[in-house]
Amino acid sequence: MVVTTTEFRALTSEVAATLDLPEARIVEVAHPLGGVDISGVESRADSVVEETIRVLTA
């Protein structure tokens, strides 16, 4: 599974396809992560918990 930000979702999908992984499991969080305090990062992580579980168990 790959975690990416909304800004890099298209690039992540392109790289996966280039590596012959078109079905790569990708979860995206809000951009940016850099410069965000720990509570902001935790909030972004919390927002994708259900999606992460769905992606990993699909």
PDB file of C-alpha atoms in Angstrom:
ATOM      1  CA  MET A   1       0.000   0.000   0.000  1.00  0.00           C
ATOM      2  CA  VAL A   2       1.157   3.515  -0.805  1.00  0.00           C
ATOM      3  CA  VAL A   3       0.152   6.614   1.130  1.00  0.00           C
ATOM      4  CA  THR A   4       0.351   9.826  -0.863  1.00  0.00           C
ATOM      5  CA  THR A   5      -1.051  13.325  -0.653  1.00  0.00           C
ATOM      6  CA  THR A   6      -3.773  14.750  -2.847  1.00  0.00           C
ATOM      7  CA  GLU A   7      -1.185  16.830  -4.700  1.00  0.00           C
ATOM      8  CA  PHE A   8       0.767  13.731  -5.752  1.00  0.00           C
ATOM      9  CA  ARG A   9      -2.065  11.262  -6.415  1.00  0.00           C
ATOM     10  CA  ALA A  10      -1.781  11.454 -10.208  1.00  0.00           C
ATOM     11  CA  LEU A  11       1.999  11.028 -10.077  1.00  0.00           C
ATOM     12  CA  THR A  12       1.650   8.078  -7.700  1.00  0.00           C
ATOM     13  CA  SER A  13      -0.783   6.383 -10.084  1.00  0.00           C
ATOM     14  CA  GLU A  14       1.522   7.032 -13.053  1.00  0.00           C
ATOM     15  CA  VAL A  15       4.511   5.548 -11.249  1.00  0.00           C
ATOM     16  CA  ALA A  16       2.475   2.504 -10.231  1.00  0.00           C
ATOM     17  CA  ALA A  17       1.392   1.979 -13.839  1.00  0.00           C
ATOM     18  CA  THR A  18       4.978   2.425 -15.072  1.00  0.00           C
ATOM     19  CA  LEU A  19       6.082  -0.246 -12.607  1.00  0.00           C
ATOM     20  CA  ASP A  20       3.349  -2.529 -13.986  1.00  0.00           C
ATOM     21  CA  LEU A  21       1.292  -2.134 -10.810  1.00  0.00           C
ATOM     22  CA  PRO A  22      -1.930  -0.595 -12.146  1.00  0.00           C
ATOM     23  CA  GLU A  23      -3.872  -2.159  -9.274  1.00  0.00           C
ATOM     24  CA  ALA A  24      -1.607  -0.666  -6.606  1.00  0.00           C
ATOM     25  CA  ARG A  25      -3.376   0.074  -3.362  1.00  0.00           C
ATOM     26  CA  ILE A  26      -3.164   3.831  -2.870  1.00  0.00           C
ATOM     27  CA  VAL A  27      -4.556   5.949  -0.051  1.00  0.00           C
ATOM     28  CA  GLU A  28      -4.344   9.711  -0.205  1.00  0.00           C
ATOM     29  CA  VAL A  29      -4.310  12.245   2.588  1.00  0.00           C
ATOM     30  CA  ALA A  30      -4.657  16.004   2.451  1.00  0.00           C
ATOM     31  CA  HIS A  31      -1.678  17.936   1.144  1.00  0.00           C
ATOM     32  CA  PRO A  32       0.733  19.085   2.480  1.00  0.00           C
ATOM     33  CA  LEU A  33       2.331  17.026   5.208  1.00  0.00           C
ATOM     34  CA  GLY A  34       5.548  19.010   5.392  1.00  0.00           C
ATOM     35  CA  GLY A  35       5.404  21.884   7.819  1.00  0.00           C
ATOM     36  CA  VAL A  36       2.290  20.515   9.531  1.00  0.00           C
ATOM     37  CA  ASP A  37       2.436  20.059  13.283  1.00  0.00           C
ATOM     38  CA  ILE A  38       1.952  16.612  14.809  1.00  0.00           C
ATOM     39  CA  SER A  39      -1.720  17.183  15.588  1.00  0.00           C
ATOM     40  CA  GLY A  40      -2.319  18.082  11.946  1.00  0.00           C
ATOM     41  CA  VAL A  41      -0.572  14.930  10.761  1.00  0.00           C
ATOM     42  CA  GLU A  42      -2.547  12.846  13.271  1.00  0.00           C
ATOM     43  CA  SER A  43      -5.765  14.453  12.066  1.00  0.00           C
ATOM     44  CA  ARG A  44      -4.955  13.589   8.461  1.00  0.00           C
ATOM     45  CA  ALA A  45      -4.091  10.023   9.450  1.00  0.00           C
ATOM     46  CA  ASP A  46      -7.312   9.684  11.434  1.00  0.00           C
ATOM     47  CA  SER A  47      -9.300  10.831   8.407  1.00  0.00           C
ATOM     48  CA  VAL A  48      -8.125   7.861   6.299  1.00  0.00           C
ATOM     49  CA  VAL A  49      -8.279   5.014   8.821  1.00  0.00           C
ATOM     50  CA  GLU A  50     -11.471   3.514   7.378  1.00  0.00           C
ATOM     51  CA  GLU A  51     -10.207   3.843   3.801  1.00  0.00           C
ATOM     52  CA  THR A  52      -6.894   2.241   4.777  1.00  0.00           C
ATOM     53  CA  ILE A  53      -8.695  -0.738   6.313  1.00  0.00           C
ATOM     54  CA  ARG A  54     -10.895  -1.039   3.212  1.00  0.00           C
ATOM     55  CA  VAL A  55      -7.894  -0.903   0.860  1.00  0.00           C
ATOM     56  CA  LEU A  56      -5.941  -3.470   2.857  1.00  0.00           C
ATOM     57  CA  THR A  57      -8.814  -5.914   3.173  1.00  0.00           C
ATOM     58  CA  ALA A  58     -10.337  -5.606  -0.299  1.00  0.00           C
TER      59      ALA A  58
END
